[in-house]
XYZ file of C-alpha atoms in Angstrom:
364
model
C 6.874 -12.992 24.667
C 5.364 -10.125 22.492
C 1.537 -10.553 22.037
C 1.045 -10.587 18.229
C -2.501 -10.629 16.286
C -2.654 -12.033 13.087
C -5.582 -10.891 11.278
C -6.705 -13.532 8.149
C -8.204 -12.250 4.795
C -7.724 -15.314 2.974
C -5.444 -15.238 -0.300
C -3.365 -18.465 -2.353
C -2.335 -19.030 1.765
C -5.288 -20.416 2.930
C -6.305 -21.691 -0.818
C -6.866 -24.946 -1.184
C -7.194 -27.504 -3.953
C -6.260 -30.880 -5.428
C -3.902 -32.425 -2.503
C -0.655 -32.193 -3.674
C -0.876 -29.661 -6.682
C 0.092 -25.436 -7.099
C -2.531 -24.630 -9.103
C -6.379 -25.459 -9.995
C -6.901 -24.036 -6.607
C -9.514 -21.639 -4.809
C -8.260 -18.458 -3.101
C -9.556 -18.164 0.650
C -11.107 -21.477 1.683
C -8.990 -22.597 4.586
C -10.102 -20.487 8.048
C -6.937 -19.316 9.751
C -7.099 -20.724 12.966
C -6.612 -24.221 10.607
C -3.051 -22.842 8.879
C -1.855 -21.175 12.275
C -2.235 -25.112 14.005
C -0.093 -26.515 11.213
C 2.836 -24.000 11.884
C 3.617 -25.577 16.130
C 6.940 -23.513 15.423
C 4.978 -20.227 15.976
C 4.483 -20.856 19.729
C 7.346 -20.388 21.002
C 8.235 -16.933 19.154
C 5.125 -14.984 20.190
C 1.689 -14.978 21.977
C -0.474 -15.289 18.851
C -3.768 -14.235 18.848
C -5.775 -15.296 15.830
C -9.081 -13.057 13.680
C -10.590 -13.952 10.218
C -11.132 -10.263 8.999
C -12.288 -11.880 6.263
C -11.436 -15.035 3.592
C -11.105 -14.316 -0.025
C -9.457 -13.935 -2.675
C -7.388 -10.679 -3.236
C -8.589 -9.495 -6.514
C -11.734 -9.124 -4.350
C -10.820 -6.650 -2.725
C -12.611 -2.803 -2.449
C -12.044 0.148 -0.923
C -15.294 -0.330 1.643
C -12.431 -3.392 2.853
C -9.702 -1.659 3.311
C -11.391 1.172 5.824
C -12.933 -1.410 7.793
C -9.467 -3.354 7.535
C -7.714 0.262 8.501
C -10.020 1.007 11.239
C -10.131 -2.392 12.820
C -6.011 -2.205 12.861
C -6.326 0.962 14.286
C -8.151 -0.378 17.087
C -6.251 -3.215 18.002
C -2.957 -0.500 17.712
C -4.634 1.132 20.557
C -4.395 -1.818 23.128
C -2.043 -2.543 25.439
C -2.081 -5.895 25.322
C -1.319 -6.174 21.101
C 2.229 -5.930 20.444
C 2.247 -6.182 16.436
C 0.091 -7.412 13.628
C 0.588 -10.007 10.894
C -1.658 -9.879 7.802
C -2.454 -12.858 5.877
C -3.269 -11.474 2.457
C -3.432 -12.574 -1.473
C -0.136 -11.621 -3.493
C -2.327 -10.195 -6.215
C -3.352 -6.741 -4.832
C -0.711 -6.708 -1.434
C 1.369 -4.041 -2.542
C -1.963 -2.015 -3.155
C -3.091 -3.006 0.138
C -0.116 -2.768 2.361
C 0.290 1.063 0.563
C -3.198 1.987 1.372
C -2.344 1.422 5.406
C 0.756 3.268 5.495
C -0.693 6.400 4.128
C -4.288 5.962 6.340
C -3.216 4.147 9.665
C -2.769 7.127 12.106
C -0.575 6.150 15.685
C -0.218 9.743 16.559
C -3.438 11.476 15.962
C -2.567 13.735 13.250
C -4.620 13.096 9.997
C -4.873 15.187 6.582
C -8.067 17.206 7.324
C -9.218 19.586 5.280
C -7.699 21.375 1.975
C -3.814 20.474 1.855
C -2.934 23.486 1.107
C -3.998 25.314 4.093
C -2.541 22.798 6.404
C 0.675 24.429 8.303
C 1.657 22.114 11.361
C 5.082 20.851 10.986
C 6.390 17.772 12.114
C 6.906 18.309 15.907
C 3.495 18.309 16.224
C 2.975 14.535 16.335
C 3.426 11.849 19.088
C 2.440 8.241 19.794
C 3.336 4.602 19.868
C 6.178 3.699 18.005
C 6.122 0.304 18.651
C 3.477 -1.627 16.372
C 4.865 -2.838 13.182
C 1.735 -4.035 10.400
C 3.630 -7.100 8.471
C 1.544 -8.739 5.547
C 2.617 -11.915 4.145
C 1.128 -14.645 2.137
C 2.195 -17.460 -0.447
C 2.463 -17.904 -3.745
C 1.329 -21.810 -3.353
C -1.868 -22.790 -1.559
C -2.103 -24.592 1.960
C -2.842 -28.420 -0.110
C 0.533 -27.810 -2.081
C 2.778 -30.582 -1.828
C 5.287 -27.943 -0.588
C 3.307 -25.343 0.091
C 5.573 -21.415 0.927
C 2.565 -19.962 3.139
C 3.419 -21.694 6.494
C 7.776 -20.382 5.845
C 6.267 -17.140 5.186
C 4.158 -16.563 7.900
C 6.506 -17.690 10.459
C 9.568 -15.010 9.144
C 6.057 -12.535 8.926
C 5.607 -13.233 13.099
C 9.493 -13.316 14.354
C 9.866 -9.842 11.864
C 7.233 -8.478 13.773
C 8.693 -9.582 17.163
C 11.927 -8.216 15.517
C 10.915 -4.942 14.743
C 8.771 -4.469 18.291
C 11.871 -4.886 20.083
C 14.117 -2.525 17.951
C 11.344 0.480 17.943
C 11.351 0.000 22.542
C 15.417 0.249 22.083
C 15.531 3.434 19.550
C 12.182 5.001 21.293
C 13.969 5.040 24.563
C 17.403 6.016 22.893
C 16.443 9.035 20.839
C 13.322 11.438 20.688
C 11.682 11.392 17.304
C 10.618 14.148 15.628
C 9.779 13.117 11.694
C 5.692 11.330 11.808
C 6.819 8.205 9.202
C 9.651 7.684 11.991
C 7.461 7.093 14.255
C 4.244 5.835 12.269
C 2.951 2.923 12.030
C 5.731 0.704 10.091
C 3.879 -1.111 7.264
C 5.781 -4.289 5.482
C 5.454 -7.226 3.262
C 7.016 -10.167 4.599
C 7.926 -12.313 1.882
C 10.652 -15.196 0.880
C 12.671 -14.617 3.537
C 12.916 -10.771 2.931
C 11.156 -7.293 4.681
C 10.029 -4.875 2.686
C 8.503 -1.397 2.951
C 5.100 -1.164 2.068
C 5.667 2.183 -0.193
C 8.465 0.522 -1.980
C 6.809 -3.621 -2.553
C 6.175 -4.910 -5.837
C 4.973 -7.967 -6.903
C 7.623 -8.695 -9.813
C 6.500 -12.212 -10.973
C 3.366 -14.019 -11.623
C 4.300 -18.051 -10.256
C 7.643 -17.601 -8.716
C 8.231 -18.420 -4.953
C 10.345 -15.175 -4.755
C 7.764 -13.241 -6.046
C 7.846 -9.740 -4.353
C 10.868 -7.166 -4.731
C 11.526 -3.471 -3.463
C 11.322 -1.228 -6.785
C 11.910 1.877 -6.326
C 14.602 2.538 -4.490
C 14.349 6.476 -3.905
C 10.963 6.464 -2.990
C 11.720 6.578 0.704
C 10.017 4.804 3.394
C 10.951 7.079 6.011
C 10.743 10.829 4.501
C 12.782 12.080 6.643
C 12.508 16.196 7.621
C 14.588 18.027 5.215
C 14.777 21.773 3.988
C 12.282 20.537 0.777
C 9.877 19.234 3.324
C 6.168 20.800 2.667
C 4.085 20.034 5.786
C 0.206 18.674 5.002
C 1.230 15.810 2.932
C 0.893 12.027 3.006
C 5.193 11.727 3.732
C 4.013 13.595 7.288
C 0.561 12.997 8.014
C -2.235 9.890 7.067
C -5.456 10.289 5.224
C -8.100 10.772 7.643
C -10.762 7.860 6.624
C -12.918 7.631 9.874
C -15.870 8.696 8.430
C -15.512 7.449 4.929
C -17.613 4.050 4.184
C -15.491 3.771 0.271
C -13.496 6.157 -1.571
C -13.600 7.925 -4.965
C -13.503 5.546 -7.905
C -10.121 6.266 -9.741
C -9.442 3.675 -13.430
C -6.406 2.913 -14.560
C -5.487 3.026 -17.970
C -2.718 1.109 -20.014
C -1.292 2.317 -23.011
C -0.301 0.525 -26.043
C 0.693 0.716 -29.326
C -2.745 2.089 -31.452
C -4.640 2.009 -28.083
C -8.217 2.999 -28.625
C -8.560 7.150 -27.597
C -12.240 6.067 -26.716
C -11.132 4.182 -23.632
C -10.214 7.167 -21.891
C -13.098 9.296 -22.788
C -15.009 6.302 -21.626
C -13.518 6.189 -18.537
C -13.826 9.488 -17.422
C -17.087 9.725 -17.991
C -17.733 6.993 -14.851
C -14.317 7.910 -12.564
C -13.471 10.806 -10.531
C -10.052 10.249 -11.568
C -7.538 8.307 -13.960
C -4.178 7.107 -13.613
C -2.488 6.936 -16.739
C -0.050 3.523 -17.355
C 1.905 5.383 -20.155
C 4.666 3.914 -22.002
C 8.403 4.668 -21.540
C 8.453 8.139 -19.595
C 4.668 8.278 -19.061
C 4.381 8.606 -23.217
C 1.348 8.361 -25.196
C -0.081 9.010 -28.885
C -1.152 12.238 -30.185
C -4.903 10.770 -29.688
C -4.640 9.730 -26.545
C -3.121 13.329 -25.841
C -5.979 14.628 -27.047
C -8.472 12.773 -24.953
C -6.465 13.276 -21.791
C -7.110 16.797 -22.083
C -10.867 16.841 -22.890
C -10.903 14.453 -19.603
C -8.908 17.965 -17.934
C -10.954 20.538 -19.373
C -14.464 19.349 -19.844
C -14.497 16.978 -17.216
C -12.440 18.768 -14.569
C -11.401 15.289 -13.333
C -7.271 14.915 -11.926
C -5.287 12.785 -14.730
C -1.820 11.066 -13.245
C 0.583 10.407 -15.658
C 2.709 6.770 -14.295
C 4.421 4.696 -16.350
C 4.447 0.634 -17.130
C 7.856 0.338 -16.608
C 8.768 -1.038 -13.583
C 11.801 1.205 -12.576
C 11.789 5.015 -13.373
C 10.103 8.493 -12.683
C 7.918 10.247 -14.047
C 8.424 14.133 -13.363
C 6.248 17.529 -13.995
C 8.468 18.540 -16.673
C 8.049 15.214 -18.445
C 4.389 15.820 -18.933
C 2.395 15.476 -21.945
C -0.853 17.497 -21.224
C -0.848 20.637 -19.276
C -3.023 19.706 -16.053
C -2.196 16.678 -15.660
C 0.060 15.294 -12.691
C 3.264 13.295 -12.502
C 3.072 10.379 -10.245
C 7.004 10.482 -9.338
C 7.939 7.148 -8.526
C 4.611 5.153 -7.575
C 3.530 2.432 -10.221
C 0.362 2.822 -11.890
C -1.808 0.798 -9.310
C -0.410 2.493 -6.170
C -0.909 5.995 -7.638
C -4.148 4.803 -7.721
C -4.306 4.608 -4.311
C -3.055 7.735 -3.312
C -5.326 9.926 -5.962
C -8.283 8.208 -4.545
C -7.429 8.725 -1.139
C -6.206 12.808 -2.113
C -9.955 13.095 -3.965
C -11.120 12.702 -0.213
C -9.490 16.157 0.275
C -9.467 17.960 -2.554
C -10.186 17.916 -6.755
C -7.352 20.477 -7.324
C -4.571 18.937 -9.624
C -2.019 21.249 -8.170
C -3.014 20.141 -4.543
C -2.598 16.469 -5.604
C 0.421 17.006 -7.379
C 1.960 18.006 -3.980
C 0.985 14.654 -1.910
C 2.823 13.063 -5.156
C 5.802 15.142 -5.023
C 6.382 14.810 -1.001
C 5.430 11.382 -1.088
C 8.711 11.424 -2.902
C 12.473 11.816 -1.648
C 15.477 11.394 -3.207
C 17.970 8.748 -0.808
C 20.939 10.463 0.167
């Protein structure tokens, strides 16, 4: 059997609570060893192998976690004897979590380093295991729940993994890869019975069982090498974090109706970058306009434009404010993730706008 790791960080799976009731409940209180006894079913599909990262709840979670998270998956990649990981994680910030690994967790040795822009190795260049999947999972109920999801979840989470260990041995040995993300680390979230990419994962409800869904559809999970492929960006290469202890602080702003022009300026004075939750097409007022580009100008800080609408683009040519950058087709809280890990390479809007724009494919 395939020798699987699941690594806990606590979450509504090992919550607990009143016996018997969904909510009223605290995030991260049962250790994992606890919830993996209570599944006997997970025996027989894998060789499981069982660390508490750490236990709490999700909205806890900073960027000093995820590099130590990142790292320590890294290392148990690099044994022989770990065949996959599982992830027990909150539902709360797991999309923002499982996006942060696919763009930093390096098989092959080939990192962003440097300014993007002077990067020139192509695809070829990288090799290395292609047989690791990194599943998350978790569960919208906690573990005291009189029907509690967690324990359904985690056992699709381990036989996906097993799953997706065997398929990468039968393509690796059937076909020589050339294109990094198909042969990077595969990052998914495991949830209600479905497997879904970790660039594409959205949490699309707030208390139902079925709670995660994949959004955007031509945001690809495999950029595959095509004649619009630009080399030196996150679709070919991970963010090289080795060295980093936290990243750049990045806020996210949501616009509404006669939203206050002074949150902005506010924010940029304390963030080395903002994301920008616009409305419809990445639309704002006149005022907010107006502070966006004093946060350009005088502040020389990069300003993505996303949108709060779950399903759409945002493109260059939709852009408000001269300077600022489109975020394509990430949601607001996972194009904060990627400007904070670009800031680790470079300030220049233009720069970022390319890890954006080849973070982004159109399916054909």
């Amino acid at each position: 059997m395939k020798n699987i790791v699941i690594l806990a960080t606590g979450g509504t799976i090992a919550g607990a609570g009143e016996q018997g009731k969904d909510i009223g409940y605290k995030s991260g209180s049962i250790k994992a060893q606890t919830l993996i006894d209570a599944i006997p079913e997970l025996k027989n599909v894998a060789n499981i192998c069982v660390e508490q990262f750490c236990n709490i709840n999700s909205d806890d979670i900073t960027s000093g976690i995820w590099i130590a998270l990142s790292k320590r998956i890294q290392e148990l990649m690099q044994r022989n004897d770990v065949d996959g990981i599982v992830m027990m994680h909150g539902t709360d910030t797991m999309e923002e979590t499982a996006f942060f690994l696919s763009l930093t967790l390096d098989g092959f040795g080939s990192r962003i380093a440097g300014n993007a822009a002077d990067e020139s190795v192509g695809c070829s260049r990288v090799a290395g295991n292609v047989t690791k999947p990194v599943i998350m999972t978790g569960s919208m109920r906690p573990a005291t729940a009189a029907e509690p999801d967690g324990p359904a979840n985690l056992l699709f989470a381990v036989k996906s993994a097993v799953d997706l260990c065997e398929r990468s041995v039968r393509e690796s040995l059937n076909s020589a890869l050339s294109c990094p993300l198909e042969n990077a680390a595969e990052v998914y979230v495991a949830f209600a019975g479905k497997l879904m990419n970790a660039r594409t994962v959205q949490k699309i409800h707030a208390n139902d069982l079925d709670a995660f869904e994949e959004i955007s559809s031509e945001l690809s999970s495999h950029s595959h090498c095509h004649p619009g492929f630009i080399p030196g960006s996150p679709s070919c290469f991970t963010f090289d974090i080795s060295s980093l202890q936290s990243l750049p602080r990045v806020s996210v702003l949501y616009f509404n109706a006669d939203a206050d022009a002074e949150l902005v300026r506010f924010a940029a004075e304390r963030s080395a970058g903002l994301v920008i939750a616009g409305a419809g097409a990445g639309e704002f007022s006149r005022a907010w306009a107006d502070a966006i580009a004093g946060a350009v100008a005088e502040k020389n800080i990069p300003v993505v434009i996303s949108t709060r609408i779950n399903r759409g683009r945002i493109v260059p040519e939709q852009l408000l404010v001269p300077g600022t950058i489109a975020a394509y087709g990430l949601p607001p809280a996972k194009a904060a993730v990627l400007l904070r890990l670009a800031l680790t390479v470079t300030n220049d809007p233009a720069e970022i706008q390319k890890f954006f724009e080849t973070s982004y494919t159109l399916s054909s």
